[in-house]
mmCIF file of C-alpha atoms and ligand atoms in Angstrom:
data_model
loop_
_atom_site.group_PDB
_atom_site.id
_atom_site.type_symbol
_atom_site.label_atom_id
_atom_site.label_comp_id
_atom_site.label_asym_id
_atom_site.label_seq_id
_atom_site.Cartn_x
_atom_site.Cartn_y
_atom_site.Cartn_z
ATOM 1 C CA MET A 1 13.702 17.082 -5.467
ATOM 2 C CA ALA A 2 10.279 18.132 -4.168
ATOM 3 C CA LEU A 3 10.559 15.858 -1.114
ATOM 4 C CA LYS A 4 14.093 16.680 0.017
ATOM 5 C CA GLY A 5 14.278 16.729 3.817
ATOM 6 C CA LYS A 6 11.126 14.633 4.240
ATOM 7 C CA VAL A 7 11.134 11.179 5.817
ATOM 8 C CA ALA A 8 8.790 8.631 4.260
ATOM 9 C CA LEU A 9 7.725 5.386 5.910
ATOM 10 C CA VAL A 10 6.316 2.965 3.342
ATOM 11 C CA THR A 11 4.987 -0.264 4.821
ATOM 12 C CA GLY A 12 5.383 -3.354 2.676
ATOM 13 C CA SER A 13 8.058 -1.691 0.552
ATOM 14 C CA THR A 14 10.246 -4.735 -0.071
ATOM 15 C CA SER A 15 8.114 -5.625 -3.108
ATOM 16 C CA GLY A 16 5.562 -4.490 -5.664
ATOM 17 C CA ILE A 17 3.617 -1.246 -5.243
ATOM 18 C CA GLY A 18 5.331 -0.275 -1.984
ATOM 19 C CA LEU A 19 8.740 -0.524 -3.607
ATOM 20 C CA GLY A 20 7.494 1.514 -6.589
ATOM 21 C CA ILE A 21 6.315 4.233 -4.207
ATOM 22 C CA ALA A 22 9.555 4.148 -2.187
ATOM 23 C CA ARG A 23 11.615 4.539 -5.380
ATOM 24 C CA ALA A 24 9.475 7.451 -6.576
ATOM 25 C CA PHE A 25 9.877 9.213 -3.206
ATOM 26 C CA ALA A 26 13.652 8.630 -3.151
ATOM 27 C CA ALA A 27 13.892 10.051 -6.681
ATOM 28 C CA GLU A 28 12.333 13.231 -5.230
ATOM 29 C CA GLY A 29 14.932 13.327 -2.461
ATOM 30 C CA ALA A 30 12.958 11.807 0.444
ATOM 31 C CA ASP A 31 14.715 9.712 3.067
ATOM 32 C CA LEU A 32 13.094 6.307 3.394
ATOM 33 C CA MET A 33 12.153 3.808 6.040
ATOM 34 C CA LEU A 34 11.531 0.539 4.283
ATOM 35 C CA ASN A 35 9.423 -2.220 5.820
ATOM 36 C CA GLY A 36 8.277 -5.655 4.767
ATOM 37 C CA PHE A 37 9.297 -9.271 4.660
ATOM 38 C CA GLY A 38 11.898 -11.034 2.548
ATOM 39 C CA ASP A 39 15.344 -12.555 2.560
ATOM 40 C CA PRO A 40 17.522 -10.356 4.863
ATOM 41 C CA ALA A 41 20.474 -10.266 2.430
ATOM 42 C CA GLY A 42 18.178 -9.259 -0.440
ATOM 43 C CA ILE A 43 16.581 -6.520 1.678
ATOM 44 C CA GLU A 44 20.002 -5.166 2.729
ATOM 45 C CA ALA A 45 21.091 -5.133 -0.936
ATOM 46 C CA LEU A 46 17.898 -3.225 -1.843
ATOM 47 C CA ARG A 47 18.417 -0.760 1.031
ATOM 48 C CA ALA A 48 22.009 -0.077 -0.031
ATOM 49 C CA GLU A 49 21.072 0.218 -3.722
ATOM 50 C CA LEU A 50 18.339 2.801 -3.028
ATOM 51 C CA ALA A 51 20.666 4.841 -0.791
ATOM 52 C CA LYS A 52 23.414 4.814 -3.420
ATOM 53 C CA THR A 53 21.203 5.444 -6.460
ATOM 54 C CA PHE A 54 19.304 8.365 -4.973
ATOM 55 C CA GLY A 55 21.768 9.719 -2.381
ATOM 56 C CA VAL A 56 19.191 9.533 0.440
ATOM 57 C CA ARG A 57 19.147 7.920 3.894
ATOM 58 C CA VAL A 58 17.416 4.550 3.794
ATOM 59 C CA GLY A 59 16.526 2.571 6.922
ATOM 60 C CA TYR A 60 14.691 -0.705 7.271
ATOM 61 C CA SER A 61 12.232 -1.954 9.887
ATOM 62 C CA ALA A 62 11.242 -5.620 9.998
ATOM 63 C CA ALA A 63 8.081 -4.796 11.998
ATOM 64 C CA ASP A 64 5.223 -7.228 11.383
ATOM 65 C CA MET A 65 2.162 -5.156 10.483
ATOM 66 C CA SER A 66 -0.115 -7.708 12.129
ATOM 67 C CA LYS A 67 1.427 -6.841 15.522
ATOM 68 C CA PRO A 68 0.453 -3.446 17.053
ATOM 69 C CA ALA A 69 3.367 -3.554 19.534
ATOM 70 C CA GLU A 70 5.865 -3.911 16.672
ATOM 71 C CA ILE A 71 4.210 -0.995 14.849
ATOM 72 C CA ALA A 72 4.546 1.213 17.948
ATOM 73 C CA ALA A 73 8.207 0.191 18.324
ATOM 74 C CA MET A 74 8.825 0.984 14.637
ATOM 75 C CA GLY A 75 7.350 4.480 15.157
ATOM 76 C CA ALA A 76 9.638 5.078 18.149
ATOM 77 C CA GLU A 77 12.655 3.784 16.202
ATOM 78 C CA ILE A 78 12.002 6.187 13.303
ATOM 79 C CA GLU A 79 11.521 9.063 15.721
ATOM 80 C CA ALA A 80 14.918 8.302 17.287
ATOM 81 C CA SER A 81 16.893 7.511 14.122
ATOM 82 C CA MET A 82 15.338 9.798 11.495
ATOM 83 C CA GLY A 83 13.463 12.491 13.410
ATOM 84 C CA GLY A 84 9.963 11.163 12.820
ATOM 85 C CA VAL A 85 7.746 10.493 9.816
ATOM 86 C CA ASP A 86 6.582 13.204 7.409
ATOM 87 C CA ILE A 87 4.955 10.865 4.905
ATOM 88 C CA LEU A 88 3.230 7.624 5.883
ATOM 89 C CA VAL A 89 2.205 5.172 3.202
ATOM 90 C CA ASN A 90 0.145 2.290 4.519
ATOM 91 C CA ASN A 91 0.736 -0.220 1.773
ATOM 92 C CA ALA A 92 1.476 -3.652 3.288
ATOM 93 C CA GLY A 93 -1.227 -6.082 2.303
ATOM 94 C CA ILE A 94 -2.052 -9.702 1.677
ATOM 95 C CA GLN A 95 -4.801 -11.539 -0.156
ATOM 96 C CA HIS A 96 -6.675 -14.821 0.159
ATOM 97 C CA VAL A 97 -9.328 -15.943 -2.283
ATOM 98 C CA ALA A 98 -12.174 -18.244 -1.160
ATOM 99 C CA ALA A 99 -15.960 -18.226 -0.858
ATOM 100 C CA ILE A 100 -17.345 -16.962 2.464
ATOM 101 C CA GLU A 101 -18.396 -20.434 3.598
ATOM 102 C CA ASP A 102 -14.893 -21.804 2.924
ATOM 103 C CA PHE A 103 -12.895 -18.791 4.145
ATOM 104 C CA PRO A 104 -10.331 -19.945 6.749
ATOM 105 C CA GLU A 105 -10.608 -18.153 10.108
ATOM 106 C CA ASP A 106 -6.849 -17.520 10.303
ATOM 107 C CA LYS A 107 -6.838 -15.865 6.845
ATOM 108 C CA TRP A 108 -9.763 -13.631 7.829
ATOM 109 C CA HIS A 109 -7.930 -12.438 10.948
ATOM 110 C CA ALA A 110 -4.597 -11.982 9.138
ATOM 111 C CA ILE A 111 -6.109 -9.907 6.325
ATOM 112 C CA ILE A 112 -8.072 -7.688 8.720
ATOM 113 C CA ALA A 113 -4.958 -7.236 10.902
ATOM 114 C CA ILE A 114 -2.524 -6.382 8.081
ATOM 115 C CA ASN A 115 -4.773 -4.675 5.513
ATOM 116 C CA LEU A 116 -6.981 -2.715 7.953
ATOM 117 C CA SER A 117 -5.899 -2.619 11.615
ATOM 118 C CA ALA A 118 -2.263 -1.821 10.733
ATOM 119 C CA VAL A 119 -3.463 1.287 8.897
ATOM 120 C CA PHE A 120 -5.052 2.464 12.150
ATOM 121 C CA PHE A 121 -2.031 1.606 14.323
ATOM 122 C CA CYS A 122 0.489 3.200 11.924
ATOM 123 C CA MET A 123 -1.568 6.395 11.815
ATOM 124 C CA GLN A 124 -1.734 6.348 15.624
ATOM 125 C CA ALA A 125 2.064 6.051 15.772
ATOM 126 C CA VAL A 126 2.877 8.963 13.440
ATOM 127 C CA ILE A 127 0.048 11.510 13.792
ATOM 128 C CA PRO A 128 1.393 13.183 16.997
ATOM 129 C CA GLY A 129 4.729 13.878 15.246
ATOM 130 C CA MET A 130 3.035 15.208 12.100
ATOM 131 C CA LYS A 131 0.840 17.523 14.188
ATOM 132 C CA LYS A 132 3.911 18.841 15.984
ATOM 133 C CA LYS A 133 5.591 19.612 12.643
ATOM 134 C CA GLY A 134 2.403 21.074 11.188
ATOM 135 C CA TRP A 135 2.893 19.064 8.005
ATOM 136 C CA GLY A 136 2.208 15.503 6.984
ATOM 137 C CA ARG A 137 0.914 13.258 4.269
ATOM 138 C CA ILE A 138 -0.907 9.987 4.906
ATOM 139 C CA ILE A 139 -1.501 7.803 1.878
ATOM 140 C CA ASN A 140 -3.390 4.572 2.352
ATOM 141 C CA VAL A 141 -3.084 2.068 -0.464
ATOM 142 C CA ALA A 142 -6.628 0.740 -0.657
ATOM 143 C CA SER A 143 -7.905 -0.794 -3.906
ATOM 144 C CA ALA A 144 -10.701 -0.749 -6.436
ATOM 145 C CA HIS A 145 -11.963 -3.289 -3.893
ATOM 146 C CA GLY A 146 -12.339 -0.396 -1.440
ATOM 147 C CA LEU A 147 -15.090 0.936 -3.710
ATOM 148 C CA VAL A 148 -16.663 -2.156 -5.265
ATOM 149 C CA ALA A 149 -16.636 -5.878 -4.481
ATOM 150 C CA SER A 150 -15.726 -9.127 -6.169
ATOM 151 C CA GLY A 151 -16.792 -12.570 -5.021
ATOM 152 C CA ARG A 152 -14.374 -14.791 -3.066
ATOM 153 C CA LYS A 153 -12.522 -11.812 -1.533
ATOM 154 C CA ALA A 154 -14.597 -11.215 1.629
ATOM 155 C CA ALA A 155 -11.803 -10.246 4.012
ATOM 156 C CA TYR A 156 -9.916 -8.160 1.454
ATOM 157 C CA VAL A 157 -13.002 -6.223 0.309
ATOM 158 C CA ALA A 158 -14.129 -5.657 3.913
ATOM 159 C CA ALA A 159 -10.645 -4.446 4.897
ATOM 160 C CA LYS A 160 -10.260 -2.123 1.901
ATOM 161 C CA HIS A 161 -13.731 -0.598 2.389
ATOM 162 C CA GLY A 162 -12.682 -0.071 6.021
ATOM 163 C CA VAL A 163 -9.485 1.658 4.906
ATOM 164 C CA LEU A 164 -11.538 4.224 2.982
ATOM 165 C CA GLY A 165 -13.619 4.913 6.108
ATOM 166 C CA LEU A 166 -10.507 5.317 8.246
ATOM 167 C CA THR A 167 -8.972 7.640 5.653
ATOM 168 C CA LYS A 168 -12.022 9.908 5.842
ATOM 169 C CA VAL A 169 -11.905 10.015 9.648
ATOM 170 C CA ALA A 170 -8.202 10.930 9.589
ATOM 171 C CA ALA A 171 -8.851 13.640 6.980
ATOM 172 C CA ILE A 172 -11.513 15.241 9.178
ATOM 173 C CA GLU A 173 -9.467 15.005 12.385
ATOM 174 C CA LEU A 174 -6.365 16.487 10.691
ATOM 175 C CA ALA A 175 -8.071 19.018 8.424
ATOM 176 C CA ASN A 176 -6.453 22.008 10.121
ATOM 177 C CA ALA A 177 -3.194 20.386 11.169
ATOM 178 C CA GLY A 178 -1.406 20.658 7.813
ATOM 179 C CA VAL A 179 -1.851 16.924 7.318
ATOM 180 C CA THR A 180 -3.798 15.314 4.495
ATOM 181 C CA ALA A 181 -5.044 11.718 4.382
ATOM 182 C CA ASN A 182 -6.009 10.091 1.101
ATOM 183 C CA ALA A 183 -6.401 6.637 -0.347
ATOM 184 C CA ILE A 184 -5.042 5.328 -3.628
ATOM 185 C CA CYS A 185 -7.346 2.773 -5.231
ATOM 186 C CA PRO A 186 -5.479 0.734 -7.845
ATOM 187 C CA GLY A 187 -7.095 -1.770 -10.160
ATOM 188 C CA TRP A 188 -4.857 -4.579 -11.390
ATOM 189 C CA VAL A 189 -1.142 -3.882 -10.915
ATOM 190 C CA LYS A 190 1.341 -6.567 -11.951
ATOM 191 C CA THR A 191 3.072 -7.502 -8.668
ATOM 192 C CA PRO A 192 3.864 -10.747 -6.809
ATOM 193 C CA LEU A 193 0.454 -10.474 -5.052
ATOM 194 C CA VAL A 194 -1.321 -10.642 -8.420
ATOM 195 C CA ASP A 195 1.177 -13.108 -9.919
ATOM 196 C CA ARG A 196 0.093 -15.626 -7.257
ATOM 197 C CA GLN A 197 -3.572 -15.184 -8.287
ATOM 198 C CA LEU A 198 -2.669 -15.517 -11.966
ATOM 199 C CA GLU A 199 -0.721 -18.708 -11.331
ATOM 200 C CA ALA A 200 -3.599 -20.182 -9.288
ATOM 201 C CA ARG A 201 -6.101 -19.431 -12.053
ATOM 202 C CA ALA A 202 -3.809 -20.762 -14.787
ATOM 203 C CA HIS A 203 -3.374 -23.955 -12.779
ATOM 204 C CA GLN A 204 -7.137 -24.343 -12.069
ATOM 205 C CA GLU A 205 -8.201 -23.765 -15.679
ATOM 206 C CA GLY A 206 -5.261 -25.452 -17.411
ATOM 207 C CA ILE A 207 -4.362 -22.240 -19.267
ATOM 208 C CA SER A 208 -1.150 -20.212 -19.530
ATOM 209 C CA VAL A 209 -0.372 -17.440 -17.042
ATOM 210 C CA GLU A 210 -0.527 -14.972 -19.956
ATOM 211 C CA MET A 211 -4.069 -16.165 -20.807
ATOM 212 C CA ALA A 212 -5.051 -15.891 -17.137
ATOM 213 C CA ALA A 213 -3.746 -12.296 -17.125
ATOM 214 C CA GLN A 214 -5.836 -11.429 -20.191
ATOM 215 C CA ALA A 215 -8.901 -13.009 -18.532
ATOM 216 C CA PHE A 216 -8.351 -11.013 -15.313
ATOM 217 C CA LEU A 217 -8.144 -7.754 -17.261
ATOM 218 C CA ALA A 218 -11.098 -8.524 -19.518
ATOM 219 C CA GLU A 219 -13.335 -9.250 -16.511
ATOM 220 C CA LYS A 220 -12.626 -6.027 -14.615
ATOM 221 C CA GLN A 221 -10.489 -3.434 -16.359
ATOM 222 C CA PRO A 222 -11.839 -1.823 -19.567
ATOM 223 C CA MET A 223 -8.359 -0.512 -20.322
ATOM 224 C CA LEU A 224 -6.839 -3.904 -21.016
ATOM 225 C CA GLN A 225 -3.488 -3.228 -19.371
ATOM 226 C CA PHE A 226 -2.008 -3.411 -15.902
ATOM 227 C CA SER A 227 -1.035 -0.267 -14.005
ATOM 228 C CA THR A 228 2.604 -0.240 -12.905
ATOM 229 C CA PRO A 229 4.158 0.266 -9.456
ATOM 230 C CA GLU A 230 6.012 3.250 -11.002
ATOM 231 C CA ALA A 231 2.690 4.905 -11.928
ATOM 232 C CA ILE A 232 1.342 4.373 -8.409
ATOM 233 C CA GLY A 233 4.579 5.965 -7.180
ATOM 234 C CA GLY A 234 3.991 8.984 -9.413
ATOM 235 C CA LEU A 235 0.488 9.410 -7.985
ATOM 236 C CA ALA A 236 1.820 9.170 -4.421
ATOM 237 C CA VAL A 237 4.411 11.878 -5.178
ATOM 238 C CA PHE A 238 1.622 14.118 -6.508
ATOM 239 C CA LEU A 239 -0.430 13.596 -3.325
ATOM 240 C CA CYS A 240 2.608 14.841 -1.350
ATOM 241 C CA SER A 241 2.958 17.980 -3.472
ATOM 242 C CA ASP A 242 1.874 21.472 -2.540
ATOM 243 C CA ALA A 243 -0.671 21.388 -5.377
ATOM 244 C CA ALA A 244 -2.426 18.543 -3.546
ATOM 245 C CA ARG A 245 -2.567 20.300 -0.171
ATOM 246 C CA THR A 246 -6.375 20.596 -0.174
ATOM 247 C CA ILE A 247 -6.988 17.090 -1.482
ATOM 248 C CA THR A 248 -7.970 15.117 1.602
ATOM 249 C CA GLY A 249 -10.309 12.298 2.569
ATOM 250 C CA THR A 250 -10.467 11.172 -1.040
ATOM 251 C CA PRO A 251 -10.145 7.813 -2.756
ATOM 252 C CA VAL A 252 -8.059 8.369 -5.903
ATOM 253 C CA SER A 253 -8.632 5.638 -8.467
ATOM 254 C CA ILE A 254 -5.898 4.411 -10.805
ATOM 255 C CA ASP A 255 -7.742 1.449 -12.233
ATOM 256 C CA GLY A 256 -8.020 1.572 -16.025
ATOM 257 C CA GLY A 257 -11.761 2.244 -15.765
ATOM 258 C CA TRP A 258 -12.603 -0.648 -13.384
ATOM 259 C CA THR A 259 -14.875 1.436 -11.138
ATOM 260 C CA ALA A 260 -16.270 3.589 -13.956
ATOM 261 C CA GLN A 261 -18.574 0.707 -14.907
HETATM 262 P P1 NAD B 1 3.197 -7.588 -2.854
HETATM 263 O O1 NAD B 1 2.862 -8.951 -2.362
HETATM 264 O O2 NAD B 1 4.107 -7.420 -4.024
HETATM 265 O O3 NAD B 1 3.811 -6.716 -1.650
HETATM 266 C C1 NAD B 1 3.269 -6.755 -0.376
HETATM 267 C C2 NAD B 1 4.263 -6.160 0.598
HETATM 268 O O4 NAD B 1 3.697 -6.238 1.928
HETATM 269 C C3 NAD B 1 5.589 -6.950 0.663
HETATM 270 O O5 NAD B 1 6.656 -6.052 0.856
HETATM 271 C C4 NAD B 1 5.391 -7.827 1.907
HETATM 272 O O6 NAD B 1 6.625 -8.241 2.506
HETATM 273 C C5 NAD B 1 4.628 -6.871 2.789
HETATM 274 N N1 NAD B 1 3.930 -7.532 3.882
HETATM 275 C C6 NAD B 1 3.040 -8.556 3.821
HETATM 276 N N2 NAD B 1 2.656 -8.888 5.067
HETATM 277 C C7 NAD B 1 3.296 -8.046 5.919
HETATM 278 C C8 NAD B 1 3.314 -7.894 7.339
HETATM 279 N N3 NAD B 1 2.590 -8.677 8.127
HETATM 280 N N4 NAD B 1 4.102 -6.933 7.863
HETATM 281 C C9 NAD B 1 4.874 -6.143 7.073
HETATM 282 N N5 NAD B 1 4.893 -6.246 5.724
HETATM 283 C C10 NAD B 1 4.114 -7.192 5.179
HETATM 284 O O7 NAD B 1 1.781 -6.884 -3.100
HETATM 285 P P2 NAD B 1 1.352 -5.561 -3.896
HETATM 286 O O8 NAD B 1 0.502 -5.997 -5.021
HETATM 287 O O9 NAD B 1 2.488 -4.664 -4.119
HETATM 288 O O10 NAD B 1 0.359 -4.931 -2.818
HETATM 289 C C11 NAD B 1 0.644 -3.763 -2.079
HETATM 290 C C12 NAD B 1 -0.664 -3.118 -1.668
HETATM 291 O O11 NAD B 1 -1.386 -2.731 -2.827
HETATM 292 C C13 NAD B 1 -1.584 -4.028 -0.856
HETATM 293 O O12 NAD B 1 -2.186 -3.297 0.188
HETATM 294 C C14 NAD B 1 -2.610 -4.459 -1.872
HETATM 295 O O13 NAD B 1 -3.830 -4.793 -1.295
HETATM 296 C C15 NAD B 1 -2.709 -3.211 -2.713
HETATM 297 N N6 NAD B 1 -3.268 -3.402 -4.050
HETATM 298 C C16 NAD B 1 -2.636 -4.188 -4.962
HETATM 299 C C17 NAD B 1 -3.188 -4.334 -6.228
HETATM 300 C C18 NAD B 1 -2.547 -5.166 -7.299
HETATM 301 O O14 NAD B 1 -3.185 -5.377 -8.349
HETATM 302 N N7 NAD B 1 -1.340 -5.629 -7.130
HETATM 303 C C19 NAD B 1 -4.383 -3.697 -6.542
HETATM 304 C C20 NAD B 1 -5.003 -2.907 -5.574
HETATM 305 C C21 NAD B 1 -4.429 -2.763 -4.349
#
C-alpha cells in the first residue's frame, strides 16, 4: 500500500499499458483518474471493477488528449473532485505506419498532438499542484522509439524523441520541488496498438498473426518475448517509490535488449 492517499492520473488507461499501470497503482492503494476512449458502458464497468477490487476511488475523464482545452478542464475537474494529481502518467498514444513520402498530414498532426503535445499540456495542468504539495511523480510513457528509430514511423519516432526532451526539461525545472520526471521506454508490449500492426503485417505477407509476432520480435528484440502491461505497471510503481526519489530526467528501458544493440 505504498501509494495510499495518492491520486494518480493515467492518460489512455482504458486499454493496454495504461490500464496495466492503473491496476498496479490501485493495488498499491492509489486513487485513480482513468482517461481514454472506448464504449461508455465498458468503461463504467472497468471503473466500478477497479474501485471494488482495490477499494480505491476511481474517476473517469473522457478528455481528448489532442485538445489542450479538454486537458485543462480535466486538470480542474481532478483538482475539484479528488484534490489534485500526485502522480501523472502520460501514456495515451496512437500509431500510424507509412513512409515519409506517403505519410498522411492528418496522421502526422494527430500523432504529434496526442503522443507529444498532450504530454506538455498535462504537465502544465498538474505541475502547480505538485509544487504546492512538495511531492509529485511524472512518468511519461515514451518508447524504444524515443531512443532509436525504425522506418515508416516518422511521426511516432519524432514524438517519442520529443517526449524524452520534455522529460529532461521537467526534471531540471522540478529538481528541488520534490517532483521527479522520468520516461519509461518499452520495446514490444502485446496490446491492441501492437495487435493492429501484427494484423496488418499478417495480412500484407499472407502469414499468421503468430508468425507476424515472431517476425516483429526477431527484428528488434533479442529477448524473443513481449513485455507485459503488468511489468510496465511494476516499473511505474517503482518510479513512484521513495527509493526512486533521486531518479529524474531518465529514460528507463524495458525492451528485452532492443536498444542494447
Ligand atoms: P493501446 O492502443 O492499447 O492504448 C492506448 C490508449 O490511449 C487507449 O486507452 C486509448 O483510448 C487512449 N487514447 C488514444 N487516443 C486518445 C486521445 N486522443 N485522448 C485520450 N486517450 C486516447 O496502446 P498501448 O500499446 O497500451 O500504448 C500506450 C502507450 O505506450 C503509448 O504511448 C504507446 O506509444 C506506448 N508504447 C507502446 C508499446 C507497445 O509495444 N505496445 C511500446 C512502446 C511504447
